[in-house]
Coordinates of N, CA, C and O in Angstrom, one line a residue:
X1 N 176.4 -16.6 -117.2 CA 176.7 -15.5 -117.9 C 176.2 -14.3 -117.1 O 175.2 -14.3 -116.5
X2 N 177.1 -13.2 -117.2 CA 176.7 -11.9 -116.5 C 177.3 -10.8 -117.3 O 178.2 -10.9 -118.0
X3 N 176.7 -9.6 -117.1 CA 177.2 -8.3 -117.7 C 178.4 -8.0 -116.9 O 178.4 -7.8 -115.7
X4 N 179.5 -7.7 -117.7 CA 180.8 -7.3 -117.1 C 181.0 -5.9 -117.5 O 181.6 -5.1 -116.6
X5 N 180.8 -5.5 -118.7 CA 181.2 -4.1 -119.2 C 180.1 -3.8 -120.2 O 179.7 -4.5 -121.1
X6 N 179.7 -2.4 -120.2 CA 178.9 -1.9 -121.2 C 179.4 -0.4 -121.4 O 180.1 0.3 -120.5
X7 N 179.1 0.2 -122.5 CA 179.6 1.5 -122.9 C 178.5 2.6 -122.9 O 177.5 2.2 -123.4
X8 N 179.0 3.8 -122.6 CA 178.2 5.0 -122.9 C 179.1 5.8 -123.7 O 180.3 6.1 -123.3
X9 N 178.7 6.2 -125.0 CA 179.6 7.0 -125.8 C 179.5 8.5 -125.3 O 178.4 9.0 -125.1
X10 N 180.5 9.1 -125.1 CA 180.6 10.6 -124.5 C 181.4 11.5 -125.4 O 182.3 11.1 -126.1
X11 N 181.0 12.8 -125.4 CA 181.7 13.8 -126.2 C 183.0 14.2 -125.6 O 184.0 14.4 -126.4
X12 N 183.1 14.2 -124.3 CA 184.4 14.5 -123.7 C 184.6 13.7 -122.4 O 183.8 13.7 -121.5
X13 N 185.7 12.9 -122.4 CA 185.9 12.0 -121.3 C 186.1 12.6 -120.0 O 185.6 12.2 -119.0
X14 N 186.7 13.7 -120.1 CA 187.0 14.5 -118.7 C 185.8 15.0 -118.1 O 185.5 14.9 -116.9
X15 N 185.0 15.6 -119.0 CA 183.6 16.1 -118.4 C 182.7 14.9 -118.1 O 182.0 15.1 -117.0
X16 N 182.7 13.9 -118.7 CA 181.9 12.6 -118.4 C 182.4 12.1 -117.0 O 181.6 11.7 -116.3
X17 N 183.7 12.0 -116.8 CA 184.3 11.5 -115.6 C 183.7 12.5 -114.4 O 183.3 11.8 -113.4
X18 N 183.8 13.7 -114.6 CA 183.3 14.5 -113.6 C 181.8 14.3 -113.3 O 181.3 14.2 -112.1
X19 N 181.0 14.3 -114.4 CA 179.5 14.1 -114.2 C 179.2 12.8 -113.6 O 178.5 12.7 -112.7
X20 N 179.8 11.7 -114.2 CA 179.4 10.4 -113.6 C 180.0 10.1 -112.3 O 179.4 9.3 -111.5
X21 N 181.0 10.8 -111.8 CA 181.6 10.4 -110.5 C 181.0 11.6 -109.5 O 180.4 11.3 -108.5
X22 N 181.3 12.9 -109.8 CA 180.9 13.9 -108.9 C 179.4 14.2 -108.7 O 179.0 14.7 -107.7
X23 N 178.7 14.1 -109.8 CA 177.2 14.3 -109.8 C 176.4 12.9 -109.5 O 175.7 13.0 -108.6
X24 N 176.7 12.0 -110.4 CA 175.8 10.9 -110.3 C 176.3 9.9 -109.1 O 175.5 9.2 -108.6
X25 N 177.6 10.0 -108.8 CA 178.1 9.3 -107.6 C 178.8 7.9 -107.9 O 179.0 7.2 -107.0
X26 N 179.0 7.7 -109.2 CA 179.8 6.5 -109.5 C 181.2 6.6 -109.0 O 181.7 7.7 -108.7
X27 N 182.0 5.6 -109.0 CA 183.5 5.6 -108.6 C 184.3 5.2 -109.7 O 184.0 4.1 -110.4
X28 N 185.4 5.9 -110.0 CA 186.3 5.5 -111.1 C 187.0 4.2 -110.7 O 187.5 4.0 -109.7
X29 N 187.0 3.2 -111.7 CA 187.6 1.9 -111.5 C 188.9 1.8 -112.2 O 189.9 1.5 -111.8
X30 N 188.8 2.1 -113.6 CA 190.0 2.1 -114.5 C 190.3 3.4 -115.2 O 189.2 4.0 -115.6
X31 N 191.4 3.8 -115.4 CA 191.8 4.9 -116.1 C 193.1 4.7 -116.8 O 194.2 5.0 -116.1
X32 N 193.1 4.2 -118.0 CA 194.3 3.8 -118.6 C 194.4 4.6 -119.9 O 193.4 4.5 -120.8
X33 N 195.5 5.3 -120.3 CA 195.8 6.0 -121.5 C 195.7 5.1 -122.6 O 196.1 3.9 -122.6
X34 N 194.9 5.5 -123.7 CA 194.8 4.7 -125.0 C 195.1 5.7 -126.1 O 194.2 6.6 -126.5
X35 N 196.2 5.5 -126.7 CA 196.6 6.5 -127.8 C 197.0 7.9 -127.2 O 197.3 7.9 -126.0
X36 N 196.9 8.9 -128.0 CA 197.3 10.2 -127.5 C 196.3 11.0 -126.8 O 196.6 11.8 -126.0
X37 N 195.0 10.8 -127.1 CA 194.0 11.6 -126.4 C 192.9 10.8 -125.7 O 192.1 11.3 -124.9
X38 N 192.9 9.5 -125.9 CA 191.7 8.7 -125.2 C 192.2 7.8 -123.9 O 193.4 7.8 -123.8
X39 N 191.2 7.5 -123.3 CA 191.5 6.7 -122.1 C 190.4 5.5 -122.0 O 189.4 5.7 -122.5
X40 N 190.9 4.5 -121.4 CA 190.1 3.2 -121.1 C 189.6 3.7 -119.6 O 190.2 3.5 -118.7
X41 N 188.4 4.4 -119.7 CA 187.9 5.0 -118.4 C 186.5 4.4 -118.0 O 185.6 4.5 -118.7
X42 N 186.6 3.7 -116.9 CA 185.4 2.9 -116.5 C 185.0 3.5 -115.0 O 185.8 3.8 -114.3
X43 N 183.7 3.4 -114.8 CA 183.1 3.7 -113.5 C 182.3 2.5 -113.1 O 181.9 1.8 -113.8
X44 N 182.1 2.4 -111.7 CA 181.2 1.4 -111.1 C 180.4 2.0 -110.0 O 180.7 3.1 -109.5
X45 N 179.4 1.3 -109.6 CA 178.6 1.6 -108.4 C 179.5 1.5 -107.2 O 180.1 0.5 -107.0
X46 N 179.4 2.5 -106.3 CA 180.0 2.4 -105.0 C 179.6 1.3 -104.2 O 180.2 0.7 -103.3
X47 N 178.3 0.8 -104.5 CA 177.7 -0.3 -103.8 C 178.2 -1.6 -104.2 O 177.8 -2.6 -103.6
X48 N 178.8 -1.7 -105.5 CA 179.1 -2.9 -106.1 C 180.4 -2.7 -106.9 O 180.5 -2.9 -108.1
X49 N 181.6 -2.4 -106.1 CA 182.8 -2.1 -106.9 C 183.4 -3.2 -107.8 O 184.2 -2.8 -108.7
X50 N 183.0 -4.4 -107.5 CA 183.5 -5.5 -108.4 C 182.3 -5.9 -109.5 O 182.5 -6.9 -110.1
X51 N 181.3 -5.1 -109.6 CA 180.2 -5.5 -110.5 C 180.4 -4.8 -111.9 O 181.6 -4.6 -112.2
X52 N 179.3 -4.8 -112.6 CA 179.4 -4.3 -114.0 C 180.1 -2.9 -114.1 O 179.8 -2.1 -113.3
X53 N 181.0 -2.8 -115.1 CA 181.6 -1.5 -115.3 C 181.0 -0.7 -116.5 O 180.6 -1.3 -117.4
X54 N 181.0 0.6 -116.3 CA 180.4 1.5 -117.3 C 181.6 2.2 -118.1 O 182.4 2.9 -117.4
X55 N 181.8 1.9 -119.3 CA 182.9 2.5 -120.1 C 182.6 3.8 -120.7 O 181.6 3.8 -121.3
X56 N 183.2 4.9 -120.3 CA 182.9 6.2 -120.8 C 183.8 6.4 -122.1 O 184.9 6.8 -122.0
X57 N 183.2 5.9 -123.2 CA 183.9 5.8 -124.4 C 183.7 7.0 -125.3 O 182.7 7.4 -125.4
X58 N 184.9 7.4 -125.9 CA 184.8 8.5 -126.8 C 183.9 8.2 -128.0 O 183.8 7.1 -128.5
X59 N 183.1 9.2 -128.4 CA 182.0 9.1 -129.4 C 182.5 9.7 -130.8 O 181.7 10.2 -131.4
X60 N 183.6 9.5 -131.1 CA 184.1 10.0 -132.4 C 183.8 9.2 -133.6 O 183.8 9.7 -134.7
X61 N 183.4 7.9 -133.5 CA 183.0 7.1 -134.6 C 181.8 7.8 -135.2 O 180.8 8.0 -134.4
X62 N 181.7 7.9 -136.5 CA 180.4 8.4 -137.1 C 179.2 7.7 -136.8 O 178.1 8.3 -136.7
X63 N 179.3 6.4 -136.7 CA 178.0 5.6 -136.3 C 177.5 6.0 -135.0 O 176.4 6.0 -134.8
X64 N 178.6 6.1 -134.1 CA 178.2 6.3 -132.7 C 177.5 7.8 -132.6 O 176.5 7.9 -131.8
X65 N 178.0 8.7 -133.3 CA 177.5 10.0 -133.4 C 176.1 10.0 -133.8 O 175.1 10.6 -133.3
X66 N 175.9 9.4 -135.0 CA 174.5 9.3 -135.7 C 173.5 8.6 -134.7 O 172.4 9.0 -134.6
X67 N 173.9 7.4 -134.1 CA 173.1 6.7 -133.2 C 172.7 7.7 -132.0 O 171.4 7.7 -131.6
X68 N 173.7 8.3 -131.3 CA 173.3 9.1 -130.2 C 172.4 10.2 -130.5 O 171.5 10.6 -129.8
X69 N 172.7 11.0 -131.6 CA 171.9 12.1 -132.1 C 170.4 11.6 -132.3 O 169.5 12.3 -131.9
X70 N 170.2 10.5 -132.9 CA 169.0 10.0 -133.2 C 168.2 9.5 -132.0 O 167.0 9.9 -131.8
X71 N 168.9 9.0 -131.0 CA 168.3 8.7 -129.7 C 167.8 10.0 -129.0 O 166.6 10.0 -128.5
X72 N 168.7 10.9 -129.0 CA 168.3 12.2 -128.2 C 167.2 12.8 -128.9 O 166.2 13.3 -128.2
X73 N 167.3 12.9 -130.2 CA 166.2 13.6 -131.1 C 164.9 13.0 -130.7 O 163.9 13.7 -130.5
X74 N 164.8 11.7 -130.6 CA 163.5 11.0 -130.4 C 163.2 10.7 -128.9 O 162.2 10.2 -128.5
X75 N 164.1 11.3 -128.0 CA 163.8 11.3 -126.5 C 164.0 9.9 -125.9 O 163.4 9.6 -124.9
X76 N 164.8 9.1 -126.5 CA 165.0 7.6 -126.1 C 166.3 7.7 -125.2 O 167.4 7.9 -125.7
X77 N 166.3 7.1 -123.9 CA 167.4 7.1 -123.1 C 168.4 6.0 -123.8 O 167.9 5.0 -124.2
X78 N 169.7 6.2 -123.5 CA 170.8 5.3 -124.1 C 170.9 4.2 -123.0 O 171.2 3.0 -123.3
X79 N 170.8 4.5 -121.8 CA 170.9 3.5 -120.6 C 170.0 3.8 -119.5 O 169.4 4.8 -119.4
X80 N 169.8 2.7 -118.6 CA 169.0 2.9 -117.5 C 169.8 2.5 -116.3 O 170.4 1.5 -116.3
X81 N 169.7 3.4 -115.2 CA 170.3 3.0 -113.8 C 169.3 2.9 -112.8 O 168.3 3.7 -112.8
X82 N 169.4 1.9 -112.0 CA 168.5 1.6 -111.0 C 168.9 2.5 -109.7 O 170.1 2.6 -109.4
X83 N 167.9 3.1 -109.1 CA 168.0 4.0 -107.8 C 167.0 3.4 -106.9 O 165.9 3.0 -107.3
X84 N 167.2 3.6 -105.6 CA 166.3 3.3 -104.6 C 165.1 4.1 -104.6 O 163.9 3.6 -104.3
X85 N 165.3 5.4 -104.9 CA 164.0 6.3 -104.9 C 164.2 7.4 -106.0 O 164.9 8.3 -105.9
X86 N 163.5 7.2 -107.1 CA 163.6 8.1 -108.3 C 163.3 9.6 -107.8 O 164.0 10.5 -108.2
X87 N 162.3 9.7 -107.0 CA 161.8 11.1 -106.8 C 162.9 11.8 -105.8 O 163.2 13.0 -106.0
X88 N 163.5 11.0 -104.9 CA 164.6 11.6 -104.1 C 165.8 11.9 -104.9 O 166.4 12.9 -104.8
X89 N 166.1 11.1 -105.9 CA 167.4 11.3 -106.7 C 167.1 12.4 -107.7 O 168.0 13.2 -107.9
X90 N 165.8 12.5 -108.2 CA 165.5 13.7 -109.0 C 165.7 15.0 -108.3 O 166.3 15.9 -108.8
X91 N 165.2 15.0 -107.0 CA 165.4 16.3 -106.1 C 166.8 16.5 -106.0 O 167.3 17.6 -106.1
X92 N 167.6 15.5 -105.6 CA 169.0 15.7 -105.3 C 169.7 16.2 -106.6 O 170.5 17.3 -106.5
X93 N 169.5 15.5 -107.8 CA 170.3 15.8 -108.9 C 169.7 17.3 -109.5 O 170.5 18.1 -110.0
X94 N 168.5 17.5 -109.4 CA 168.0 18.9 -109.7 C 168.6 20.0 -109.0 O 168.9 21.0 -109.5
X95 N 168.8 19.8 -107.7 CA 169.5 20.7 -106.8 C 171.0 20.9 -107.3 O 171.6 21.9 -107.0
X96 N 171.5 20.0 -108.0 CA 172.9 20.1 -108.4 C 173.0 20.6 -109.9 O 174.0 20.7 -110.5
X97 N 171.7 21.0 -110.4 CA 171.7 21.6 -111.8 C 171.5 20.7 -112.9 O 171.6 21.0 -114.1
X98 N 171.2 19.4 -112.6 CA 171.0 18.4 -113.6 C 169.7 18.7 -114.3 O 168.6 19.0 -113.7
X99 N 169.8 18.7 -115.7 CA 168.5 18.9 -116.5 C 167.8 17.6 -116.7 O 168.4 16.6 -117.3
X100 N 166.6 17.6 -116.4 CA 165.7 16.4 -116.7 C 164.9 16.7 -117.9 O 164.3 17.7 -118.1
X101 N 164.8 15.6 -118.8 CA 163.9 15.6 -120.1 C 162.6 15.0 -119.7 O 161.6 15.2 -120.4
X102 N 162.5 14.3 -118.7 CA 161.2 13.7 -118.1 C 161.2 13.6 -116.6 O 162.2 13.1 -115.9
X103 N 160.3 14.3 -116.1 CA 160.2 14.4 -114.7 C 159.7 12.9 -114.2 O 159.3 12.0 -115.0
X104 N 159.8 12.7 -112.9 CA 159.5 11.4 -112.3 C 158.0 11.1 -112.8 O 157.1 11.9 -112.6
X105 N 157.8 9.8 -113.2 CA 156.6 9.3 -113.6 C 156.3 7.9 -113.1 O 157.3 7.1 -113.2
X106 N 155.2 7.6 -112.6 CA 154.9 6.1 -112.3 C 154.3 5.4 -113.5 O 153.5 5.9 -114.1
X107 N 154.9 4.2 -113.7 CA 154.5 3.4 -114.8 C 154.2 1.9 -114.1 O 155.1 1.2 -114.2
X108 N 153.0 1.8 -113.7 CA 152.8 0.6 -112.9 C 153.7 0.5 -111.7 O 153.8 1.4 -110.9
X109 N 154.4 -0.5 -111.5 CA 155.3 -0.7 -110.3 C 156.7 0.0 -110.4 O 157.4 0.0 -109.5
X110 N 156.9 0.7 -111.5 CA 158.1 1.3 -111.8 C 158.0 2.8 -111.8 O 157.0 3.3 -112.4
X111 N 158.9 3.5 -111.2 CA 158.9 5.0 -111.3 C 160.2 5.4 -112.1 O 161.2 4.8 -111.7
X112 N 159.9 6.2 -113.0 CA 161.1 6.5 -114.0 C 161.3 8.1 -114.1 O 160.3 8.8 -113.9
X113 N 162.5 8.4 -114.5 CA 162.7 9.9 -115.0 C 163.9 9.8 -115.8 O 164.7 8.8 -115.9
X114 N 164.1 10.8 -116.7 CA 165.2 10.8 -117.7 C 166.0 12.1 -117.6 O 165.4 13.2 -117.5
X115 N 167.3 12.0 -117.5 CA 168.1 13.1 -117.4 C 169.1 13.2 -118.6 O 169.4 12.2 -119.2
X116 N 169.7 14.4 -118.8 CA 170.7 14.7 -119.8 C 172.0 14.7 -119.1 O 172.2 15.3 -118.1
X117 N 172.8 13.6 -119.7 CA 174.1 13.5 -118.9 C 175.2 14.5 -119.3 O 176.4 14.5 -118.8
X118 N 174.9 15.6 -120.0 CA 175.8 16.6 -120.5 C 176.8 16.2 -121.4 O 177.7 17.0 -121.8
X119 N 176.9 14.9 -121.8 CA 177.9 14.4 -122.6 C 177.3 13.8 -123.9 O 177.9 13.0 -124.6
X120 N 176.1 14.1 -124.2 CA 175.4 13.7 -125.4 C 174.4 12.5 -125.3 O 174.0 12.0 -126.4
X121 N 174.0 12.2 -124.1 CA 173.1 11.0 -123.9 C 172.0 11.4 -123.0 O 172.1 12.3 -122.1
X122 N 170.9 10.6 -123.1 CA 169.8 10.7 -122.2 C 169.9 9.4 -121.3 O 170.2 8.4 -121.9
X123 N 169.7 9.5 -120.0 CA 169.9 8.5 -119.1 C 168.6 8.3 -118.3 O 168.1 9.3 -117.7
X124 N 168.1 7.1 -118.3 CA 166.9 6.9 -117.5 C 167.2 6.3 -116.1 O 168.1 5.5 -116.0
X125 N 166.5 6.9 -115.0 CA 166.7 6.5 -113.7 C 165.3 5.8 -113.4 O 164.3 6.2 -113.8
X126 N 165.5 4.6 -112.7 CA 164.2 3.8 -112.5 C 164.3 3.2 -111.1 O 165.4 2.7 -110.6
X127 N 163.2 3.2 -110.3 CA 163.1 2.5 -109.1 C 162.2 1.3 -109.5 O 161.0 1.4 -110.0
X128 N 162.8 0.2 -109.3 CA 162.2 -1.1 -109.8 C 161.5 -1.8 -108.5 O 161.9 -1.6 -107.4
X129 N 160.5 -2.5 -108.8 CA 159.7 -3.2 -107.6 C 160.8 -4.3 -107.1 O 161.7 -4.9 -107.8
X130 N 160.5 -4.5 -105.8 CA 161.2 -5.6 -105.2 C 162.2 -5.1 -104.2 O 162.9 -5.4 -103.6

């Protein structure tokens, strides 16, 4: 068993596409119209184009809205992305205007930081041991 697809609920798919590709550096994998205004829009790591996909899913469902608002209010990241060097990624993204809610911090063998994805979510970046 392996992870194939997971979702991040977003306020605006076009804005999310720009942020996740142009800022974070993911690559668009699928972009299929669904209904009149939505898309099946997924991104992947450029280092693993056949790996797990991240669905940038519209957040119109009331449960999704309440869930995201509660997580942000409590400072809890919705997802975690692994990076080679959190401090270097923090510097790069800060230079692009990304707002961090948690600066890089060492927690034992892991270094973490938390950013605002501009689409209604907090995302944790982590450098993992190994």
